[in-house]
Coordinates of C-alpha atoms in Angstrom, one line a residue:
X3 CA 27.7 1.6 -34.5
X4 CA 31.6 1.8 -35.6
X5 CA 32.6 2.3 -31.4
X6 CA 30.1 -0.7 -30.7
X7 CA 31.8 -2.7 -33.5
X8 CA 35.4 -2.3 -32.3
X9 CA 34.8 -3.4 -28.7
X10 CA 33.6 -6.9 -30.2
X11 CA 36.6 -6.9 -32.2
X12 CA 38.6 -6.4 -28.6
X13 CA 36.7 -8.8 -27.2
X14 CA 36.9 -11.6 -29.9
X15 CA 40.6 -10.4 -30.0
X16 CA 40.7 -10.9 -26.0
X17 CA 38.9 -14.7 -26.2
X18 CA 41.7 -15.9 -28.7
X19 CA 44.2 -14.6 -26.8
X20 CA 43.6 -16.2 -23.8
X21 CA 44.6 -19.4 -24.0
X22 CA 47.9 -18.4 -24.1
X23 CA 48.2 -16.3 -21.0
X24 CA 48.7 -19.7 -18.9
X25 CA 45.7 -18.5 -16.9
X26 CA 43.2 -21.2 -14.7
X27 CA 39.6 -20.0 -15.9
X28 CA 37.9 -18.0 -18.7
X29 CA 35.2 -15.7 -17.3
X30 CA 32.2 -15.1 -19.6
X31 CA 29.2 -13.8 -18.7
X32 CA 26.9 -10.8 -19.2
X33 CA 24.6 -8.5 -17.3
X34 CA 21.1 -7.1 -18.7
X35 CA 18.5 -4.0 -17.2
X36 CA 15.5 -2.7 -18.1
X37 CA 14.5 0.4 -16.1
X38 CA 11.0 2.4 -16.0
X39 CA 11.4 5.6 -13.6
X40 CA 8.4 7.5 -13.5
X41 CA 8.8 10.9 -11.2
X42 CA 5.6 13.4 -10.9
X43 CA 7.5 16.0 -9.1
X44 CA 5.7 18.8 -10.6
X45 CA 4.2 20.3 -6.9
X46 CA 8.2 20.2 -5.4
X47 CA 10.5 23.0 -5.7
X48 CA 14.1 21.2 -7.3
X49 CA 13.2 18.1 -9.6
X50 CA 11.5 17.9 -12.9
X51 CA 9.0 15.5 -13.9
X52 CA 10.0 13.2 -16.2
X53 CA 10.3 9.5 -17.6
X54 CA 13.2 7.0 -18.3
X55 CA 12.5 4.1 -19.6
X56 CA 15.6 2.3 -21.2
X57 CA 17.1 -1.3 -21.6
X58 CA 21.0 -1.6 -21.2
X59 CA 23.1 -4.6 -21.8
X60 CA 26.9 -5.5 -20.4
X61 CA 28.7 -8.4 -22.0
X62 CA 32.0 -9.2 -20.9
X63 CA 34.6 -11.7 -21.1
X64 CA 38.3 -11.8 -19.1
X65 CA 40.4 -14.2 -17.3
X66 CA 40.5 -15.4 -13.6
X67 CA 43.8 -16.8 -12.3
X68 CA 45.3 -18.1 -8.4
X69 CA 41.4 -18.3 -7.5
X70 CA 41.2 -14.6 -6.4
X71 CA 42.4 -12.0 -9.8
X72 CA 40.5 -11.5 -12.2
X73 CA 41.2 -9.1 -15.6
X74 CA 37.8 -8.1 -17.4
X75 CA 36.4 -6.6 -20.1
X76 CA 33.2 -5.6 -21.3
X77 CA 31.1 -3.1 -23.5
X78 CA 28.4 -1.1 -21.5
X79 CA 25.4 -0.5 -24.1
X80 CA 22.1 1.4 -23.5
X81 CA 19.3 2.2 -25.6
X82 CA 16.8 4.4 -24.5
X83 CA 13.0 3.1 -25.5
X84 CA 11.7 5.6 -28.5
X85 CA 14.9 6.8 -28.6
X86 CA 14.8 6.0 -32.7
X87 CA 17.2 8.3 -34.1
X88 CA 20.4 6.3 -33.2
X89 CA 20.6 2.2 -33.1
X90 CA 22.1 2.4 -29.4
X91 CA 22.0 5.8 -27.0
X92 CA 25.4 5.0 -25.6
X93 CA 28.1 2.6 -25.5
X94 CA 31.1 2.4 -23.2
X95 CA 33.6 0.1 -21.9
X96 CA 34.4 -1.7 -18.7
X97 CA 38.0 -3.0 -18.5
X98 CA 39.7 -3.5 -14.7
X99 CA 41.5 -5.7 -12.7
X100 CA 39.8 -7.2 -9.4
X101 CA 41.4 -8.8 -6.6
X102 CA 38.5 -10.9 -5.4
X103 CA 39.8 -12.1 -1.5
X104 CA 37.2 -13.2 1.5
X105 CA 38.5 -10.4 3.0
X106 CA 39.8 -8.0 0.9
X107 CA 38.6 -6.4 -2.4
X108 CA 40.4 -4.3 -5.1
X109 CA 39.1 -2.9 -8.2
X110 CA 41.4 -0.9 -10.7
X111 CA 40.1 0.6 -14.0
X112 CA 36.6 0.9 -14.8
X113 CA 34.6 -1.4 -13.3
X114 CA 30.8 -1.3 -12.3
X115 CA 29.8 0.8 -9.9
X116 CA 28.0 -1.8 -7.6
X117 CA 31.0 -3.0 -6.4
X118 CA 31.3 -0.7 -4.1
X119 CA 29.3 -1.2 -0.4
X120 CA 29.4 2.6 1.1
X121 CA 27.3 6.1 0.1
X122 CA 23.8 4.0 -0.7
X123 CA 21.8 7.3 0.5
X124 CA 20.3 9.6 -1.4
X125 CA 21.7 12.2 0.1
X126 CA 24.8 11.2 -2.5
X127 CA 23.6 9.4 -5.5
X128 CA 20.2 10.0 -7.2
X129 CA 18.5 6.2 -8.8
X130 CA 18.6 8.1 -12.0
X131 CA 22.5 9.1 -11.6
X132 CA 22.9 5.3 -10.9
X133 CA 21.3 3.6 -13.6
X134 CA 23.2 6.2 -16.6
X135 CA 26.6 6.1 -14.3
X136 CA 27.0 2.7 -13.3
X137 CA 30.4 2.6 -13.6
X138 CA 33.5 3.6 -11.8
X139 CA 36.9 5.0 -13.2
X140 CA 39.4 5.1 -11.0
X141 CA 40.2 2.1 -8.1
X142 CA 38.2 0.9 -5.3
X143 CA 39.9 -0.8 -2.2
X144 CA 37.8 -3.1 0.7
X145 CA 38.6 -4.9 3.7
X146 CA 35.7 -6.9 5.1
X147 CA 35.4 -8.6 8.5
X148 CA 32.9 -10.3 10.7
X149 CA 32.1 -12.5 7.7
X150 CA 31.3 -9.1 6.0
X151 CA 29.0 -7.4 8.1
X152 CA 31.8 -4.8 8.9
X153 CA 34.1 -3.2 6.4
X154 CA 35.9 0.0 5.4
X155 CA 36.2 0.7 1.9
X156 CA 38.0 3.9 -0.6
X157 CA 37.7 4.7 -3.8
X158 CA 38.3 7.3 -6.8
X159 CA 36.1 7.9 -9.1
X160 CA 37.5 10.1 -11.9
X161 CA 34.8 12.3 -13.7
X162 CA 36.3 14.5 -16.0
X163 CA 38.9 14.5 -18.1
X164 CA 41.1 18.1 -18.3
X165 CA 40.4 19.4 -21.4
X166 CA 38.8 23.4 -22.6
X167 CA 34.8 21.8 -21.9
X168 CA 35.6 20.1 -18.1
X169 CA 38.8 20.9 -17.3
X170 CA 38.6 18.3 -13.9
X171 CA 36.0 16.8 -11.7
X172 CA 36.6 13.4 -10.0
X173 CA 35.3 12.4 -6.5
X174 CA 37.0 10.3 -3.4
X175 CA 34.9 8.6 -1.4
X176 CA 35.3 6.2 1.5
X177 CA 32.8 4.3 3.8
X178 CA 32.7 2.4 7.0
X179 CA 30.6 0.0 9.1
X180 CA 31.1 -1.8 12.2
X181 CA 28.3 -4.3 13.1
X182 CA 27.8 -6.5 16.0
X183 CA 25.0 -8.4 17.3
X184 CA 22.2 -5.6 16.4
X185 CA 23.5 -2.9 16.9
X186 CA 26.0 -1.2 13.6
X187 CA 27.9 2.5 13.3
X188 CA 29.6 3.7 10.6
X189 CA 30.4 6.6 8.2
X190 CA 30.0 7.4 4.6
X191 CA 32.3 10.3 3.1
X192 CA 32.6 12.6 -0.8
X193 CA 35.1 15.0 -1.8
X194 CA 33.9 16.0 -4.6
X195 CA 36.0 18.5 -6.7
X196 CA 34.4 20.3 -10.0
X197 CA 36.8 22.9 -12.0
X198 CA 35.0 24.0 -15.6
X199 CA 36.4 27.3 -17.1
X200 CA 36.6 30.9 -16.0
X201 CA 34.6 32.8 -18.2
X202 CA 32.8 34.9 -15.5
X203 CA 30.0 35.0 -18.0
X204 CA 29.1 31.3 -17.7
X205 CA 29.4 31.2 -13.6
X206 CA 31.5 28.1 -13.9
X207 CA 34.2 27.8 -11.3
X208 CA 36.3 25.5 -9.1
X209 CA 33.5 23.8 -6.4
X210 CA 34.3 21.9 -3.5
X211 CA 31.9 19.8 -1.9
X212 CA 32.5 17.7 1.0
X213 CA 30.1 15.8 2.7
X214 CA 30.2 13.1 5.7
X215 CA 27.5 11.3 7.3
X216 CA 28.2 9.3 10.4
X217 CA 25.3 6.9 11.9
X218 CA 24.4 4.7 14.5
X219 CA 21.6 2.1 14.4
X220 CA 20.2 -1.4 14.7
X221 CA 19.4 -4.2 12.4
X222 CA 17.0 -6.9 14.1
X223 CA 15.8 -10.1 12.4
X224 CA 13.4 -11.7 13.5
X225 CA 12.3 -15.2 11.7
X226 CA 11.2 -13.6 7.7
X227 CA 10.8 -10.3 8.9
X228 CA 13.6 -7.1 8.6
X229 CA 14.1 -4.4 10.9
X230 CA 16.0 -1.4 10.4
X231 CA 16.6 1.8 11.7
X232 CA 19.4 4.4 11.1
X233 CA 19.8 7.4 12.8
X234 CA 22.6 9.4 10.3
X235 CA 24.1 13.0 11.0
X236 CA 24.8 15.3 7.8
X237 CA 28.3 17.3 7.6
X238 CA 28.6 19.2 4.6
X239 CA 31.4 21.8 3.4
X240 CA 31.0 23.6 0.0
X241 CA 32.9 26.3 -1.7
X242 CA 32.8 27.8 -4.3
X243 CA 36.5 29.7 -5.3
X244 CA 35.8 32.0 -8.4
X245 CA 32.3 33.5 -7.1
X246 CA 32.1 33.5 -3.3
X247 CA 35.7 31.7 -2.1
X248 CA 33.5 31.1 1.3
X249 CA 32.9 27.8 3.0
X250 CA 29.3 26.9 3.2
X251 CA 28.5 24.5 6.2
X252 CA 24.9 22.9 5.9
X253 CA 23.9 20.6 7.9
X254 CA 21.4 18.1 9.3
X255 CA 19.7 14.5 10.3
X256 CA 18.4 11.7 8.6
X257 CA 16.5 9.0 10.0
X258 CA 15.7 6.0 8.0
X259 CA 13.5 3.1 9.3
X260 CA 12.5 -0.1 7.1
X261 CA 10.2 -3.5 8.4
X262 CA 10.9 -6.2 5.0
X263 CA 9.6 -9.8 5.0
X264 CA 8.7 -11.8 2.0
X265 CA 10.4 -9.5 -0.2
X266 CA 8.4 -6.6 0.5
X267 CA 9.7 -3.4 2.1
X268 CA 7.7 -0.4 4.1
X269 CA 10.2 2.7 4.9
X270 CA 10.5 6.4 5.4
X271 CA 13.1 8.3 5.0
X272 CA 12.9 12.0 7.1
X273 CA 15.7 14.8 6.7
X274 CA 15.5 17.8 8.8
X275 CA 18.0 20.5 8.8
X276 CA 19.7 23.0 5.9
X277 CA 19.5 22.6 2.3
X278 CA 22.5 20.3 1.6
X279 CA 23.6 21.7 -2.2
X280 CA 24.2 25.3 -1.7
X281 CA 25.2 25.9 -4.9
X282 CA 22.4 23.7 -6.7
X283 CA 20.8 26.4 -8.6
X284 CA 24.2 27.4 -10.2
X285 CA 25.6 24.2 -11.3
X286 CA 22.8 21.5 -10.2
X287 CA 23.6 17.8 -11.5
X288 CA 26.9 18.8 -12.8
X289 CA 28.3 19.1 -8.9
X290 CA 25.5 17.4 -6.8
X291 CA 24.2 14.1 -7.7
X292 CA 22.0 12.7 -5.4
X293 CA 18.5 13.6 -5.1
X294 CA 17.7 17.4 -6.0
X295 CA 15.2 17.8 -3.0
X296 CA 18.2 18.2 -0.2
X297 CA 18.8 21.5 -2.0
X298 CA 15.8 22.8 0.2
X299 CA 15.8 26.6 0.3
X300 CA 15.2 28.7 2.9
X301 CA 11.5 29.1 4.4
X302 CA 10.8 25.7 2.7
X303 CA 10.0 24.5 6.1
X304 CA 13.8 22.2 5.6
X305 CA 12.2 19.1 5.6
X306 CA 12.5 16.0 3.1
X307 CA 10.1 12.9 3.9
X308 CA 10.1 9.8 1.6
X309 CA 7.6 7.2 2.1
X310 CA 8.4 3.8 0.3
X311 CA 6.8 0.5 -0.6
X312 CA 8.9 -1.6 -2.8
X313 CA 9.3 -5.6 -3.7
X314 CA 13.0 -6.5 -3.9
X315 CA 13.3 -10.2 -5.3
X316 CA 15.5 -12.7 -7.1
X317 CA 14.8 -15.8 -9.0
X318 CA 16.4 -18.9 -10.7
X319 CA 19.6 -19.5 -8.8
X320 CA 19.6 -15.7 -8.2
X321 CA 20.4 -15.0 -11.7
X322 CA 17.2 -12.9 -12.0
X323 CA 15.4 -9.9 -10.5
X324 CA 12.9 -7.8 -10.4
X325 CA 12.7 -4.7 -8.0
X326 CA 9.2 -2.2 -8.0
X327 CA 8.0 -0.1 -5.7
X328 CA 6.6 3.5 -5.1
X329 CA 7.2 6.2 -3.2
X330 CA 5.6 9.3 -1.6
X331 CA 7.4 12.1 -1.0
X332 CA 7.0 15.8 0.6
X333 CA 9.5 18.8 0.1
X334 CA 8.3 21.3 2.6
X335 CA 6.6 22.6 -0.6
X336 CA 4.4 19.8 -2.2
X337 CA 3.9 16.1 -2.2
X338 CA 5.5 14.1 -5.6
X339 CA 5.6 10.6 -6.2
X340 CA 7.7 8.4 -7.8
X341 CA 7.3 4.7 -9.0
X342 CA 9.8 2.3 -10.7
X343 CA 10.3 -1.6 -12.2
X344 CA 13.6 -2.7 -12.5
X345 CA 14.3 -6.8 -14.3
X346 CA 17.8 -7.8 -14.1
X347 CA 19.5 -10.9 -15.6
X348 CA 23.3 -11.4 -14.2
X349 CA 24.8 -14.2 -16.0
X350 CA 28.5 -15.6 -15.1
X351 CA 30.5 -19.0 -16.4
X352 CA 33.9 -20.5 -15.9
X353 CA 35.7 -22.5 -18.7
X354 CA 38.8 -24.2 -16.7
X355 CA 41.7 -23.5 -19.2
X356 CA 44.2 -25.2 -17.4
X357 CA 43.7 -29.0 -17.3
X358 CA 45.6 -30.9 -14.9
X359 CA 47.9 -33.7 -15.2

């Protein structure tokens, strides 16, 4: 209650101020989620059944100016649902400058993760790791082309702060996409770097874990209905330097292919080849975060199939939406399922500041 309480004092403090800083616009707006995540995973080797259900609310307030900069900040707040024993589950800030250009993007500070266009596989980020880290701290750079279908984008994200519990862990990332006509290639790309302590009696280490995924594939419209298919190869190099100090190499493919039209999507998702987290039963979320079933082990068959029906829609001007859907999924060990309702409400005004004349 007492951190939730001094960020409205910054931002009241922030929306007095403001006036003064001879800037063009005041932004005010706010963003609101509910999530329900359902997972029955209980036949599959890597991930445990479980529920989260959880509302989380984002105001902000900052200042725009020259059309494209923008300086924000916000308090993050979530509440998980029968989570009774604390008024909110856990509150953070958002605070970062954003260049805002047709062509070019910056983000420095701590800004919301969704800014960024690259790594939207599973292979890197679990939903779940999403909704409870859906921000960035660090910076984010973009340039965009072909009236955005093509881009190549970097960014930092800064995990841990050095201190005797997490001594380091951040990752860089960087993705890229050319598209033309149908056809579209491009690359996605994590270094991700964890360093706990040394206490051989706690097997935490310094892990590396570098992964890169180029694809090829097509994107075909054709009047309300969506085609796509992507054809991705997985790189990965992991090491771990107090235990092993060898590089592990797994690899493999993923092919993803989608038909949407009226909102609806039908897709699967297969991976064949190596499990991709070799060191998943040592550290597990702490190092990898996307979904635990690419940590297939040996004589598991190393396959990973999801099959996926979802609605994807926004209402009233686009300020609100609602995503569901279901999935099916096999491990090379059992079938799980997984099913989910997302509501969204993105709200944004501009108060001009600076009358002319």
């Amino acid at each position: 209650m007492r951190r939730l309480m001094r960020y409205i004092v910054v931002l009241l403090a922030l929306a007095i101020a403001t006036p003064r800083l001879s800037a063009q616009e005041l932004v005010v707006g706010a963003d609101f989620t509910t999530l329900f995540d359902n997972t029955e995973f209980s036949p599959m080797e890597h991930y445990d059944s479980e529920t989260l259900f959880s509302a989380r609310l984002t105001p902000k307030i900052g200042v725009k100016w020259h059309n494209h900069n923008e300086l924000i900040f916000g308090a993050d707040m979530v509440q998980d649902f029968g989570h009774n024993s604390k008024f909110l589950s856990d509150v953070n800030v958002e605070m970062y400058y954003a260049l805002k250009h047709p062509k070019a993007k910056l983000f420095a500070g701590i800004f919301p993760r969704k800014e960024m266009r690259g790594l939207r596989s599973p292979i890197y980020f679990d939903p779940a790791y999403l909704y409870y880290n859906n921000r960035i701290g660090g910076v984010l750079a973009r340039y965009e082309a072909n009236e955005g279908r093509s881009f190549i984008e970097f960014a930092m994200d800064y995990t841990g702060m050095r201190d005797f519990e997490t001594r380091e862990s951040f990752m860089i990332m960087s993705a890229g996409k050319y598209s033309v006509a149908w056809f579209k290639a491009g690359y996605d790309f994590l270094m991700g770097h964890y360093a706990k302590d040394y206490n051989p009696a706690t097997w935490d280490g310094v892990v590396d874990n570098i992964m890169l995924t180029p694809y090829v594939g097509g994107e075909v419209v054709a009047g309300p209905v969506d085609v796509d298919i992507q054809l991705s190869f997985v790189q990965s190099l992991q090491r771990d330097r107090i235990m092993e100090n060898i590089w592990e190499s797994p690899r493999g493919c993923d092919i993803y292919a989608a038909v949407s039209g009226w909102g609806v999507t039908l897709s699967n998702r297969l991976y064949v080849g190596k499990g991709l987290y070799s060191y998943f039963s040592r550290y597990g979320s702490a190092v990898y975060h996307g979904i635990p079933h690419y940590a297939i082990s040996k004589g598991r068959g190393n396959i990973y199939n999801v099959i996926t029906a979802s609605y994807s829609k926004l209402f009233c001007d686009d300020s609100i939406g609602l995503d569901a859907g279901i999935t099916m999924e096999y491990d090379g060990k059992g079938w799980g399922t997984r099913q989910w309702l997302k509501v969204s409400v993105m709200l944004d005004y501009g108060i001009d500041l600076k009358k002319d004349k």
